[in-house]
Amino acid sequence: MSIEQKQQQIAATLRLAPVVPVVIIEDARAAVPMARALVAGGTPAIEVTLRTPAALDAIKAIAEDVEGAVVGVGTVLSAKDLRAAFKAGARFAVSPGVSPGLLDAADDSELPLLPGTATASEVMTLLERGYRHVKFFPAVPAGGHKLIGAWASPLPQMKFCPTGGITLASATDFLSLPNVVCVGGSWLTPADKLRSGDWAGIEQLAREAAALR
């Protein structure tokens, strides 16, 4: 699959909802009911981060058992991560930054990558590699909506999914920008609701996020 085709897949995934839930999951048994709640709430693209031992099992369970979910993998750092996530059933990958090795591995992988950026130089590098959709991370500490807004004029070819420090209240600051497709948010799956199995609460948070535009 070409970089253009993979970028088209990423674009379609990012347009599914205004918010992509970013999930840190400790217990893979929670994955399926959590994902069903997110899909029911209108946020079907789900990024499960590789920050816990349960992540790959959670991705596999969602991919196999949750109709309507588009499950992706986050915190991808290496070719090994891409291979493991693809095998588990992930449909897209997200990285916190970029490295030559990771970009080379993504070229050889069938898994579409949403690479992380925090500077204009990184954006320019990814444009040269054929990317047209990237993550902006960590969005709020790195400069927030004002920085991305400033990039819209000199770098109009690139579209962003800002992630990091964004809340329901601040999401519209980003979503109102012409170069922002969606935002990533961890507030939809808070640790206390995952631990207690409050799937109705997670569905409600998803509904609020899906209604942002």
PDB file of N, CA and C in Angstrom, residues 6 65 84 148 155 202:
ATOM      1  N   LYS A   6      -2.369   5.009   2.381  1.00  0.00           N
ATOM      2  CA  LYS A   6      -2.412   4.951   3.848  1.00  0.00           C
ATOM      3  C   LYS A   6      -2.860   6.280   4.440  1.00  0.00           C
ATOM      4  N   ASP A  65     -14.307  -8.235  18.469  1.00  0.00           N
ATOM      5  CA  ASP A  65     -15.622  -8.350  19.107  1.00  0.00           C
ATOM      6  C   ASP A  65     -16.473  -7.091  19.126  1.00  0.00           C
ATOM      7  N   ALA A  84       3.591  -5.845  15.944  1.00  0.00           N
ATOM      8  CA  ALA A  84       2.749  -6.442  16.983  1.00  0.00           C
ATOM      9  C   ALA A  84       1.331  -5.897  16.923  1.00  0.00           C
ATOM     10  N   ILE A 148      -0.820  25.924  16.297  1.00  0.00           N
ATOM     11  CA  ILE A 148      -1.345  25.250  15.106  1.00  0.00           C
ATOM     12  C   ILE A 148      -2.003  26.263  14.169  1.00  0.00           C
ATOM     13  N   LEU A 155       1.900  26.389   6.165  1.00  0.00           N
ATOM     14  CA  LEU A 155       1.908  24.936   5.976  1.00  0.00           C
ATOM     15  C   LEU A 155       0.478  24.425   5.760  1.00  0.00           C
ATOM     16  N   ILE A 202     -19.032   6.383  30.479  1.00  0.00           N
ATOM     17  CA  ILE A 202     -18.127   6.546  29.334  1.00  0.00           C
ATOM     18  C   ILE A 202     -18.921   6.844  28.064  1.00  0.00           C
TER      19      ILE A 202
END
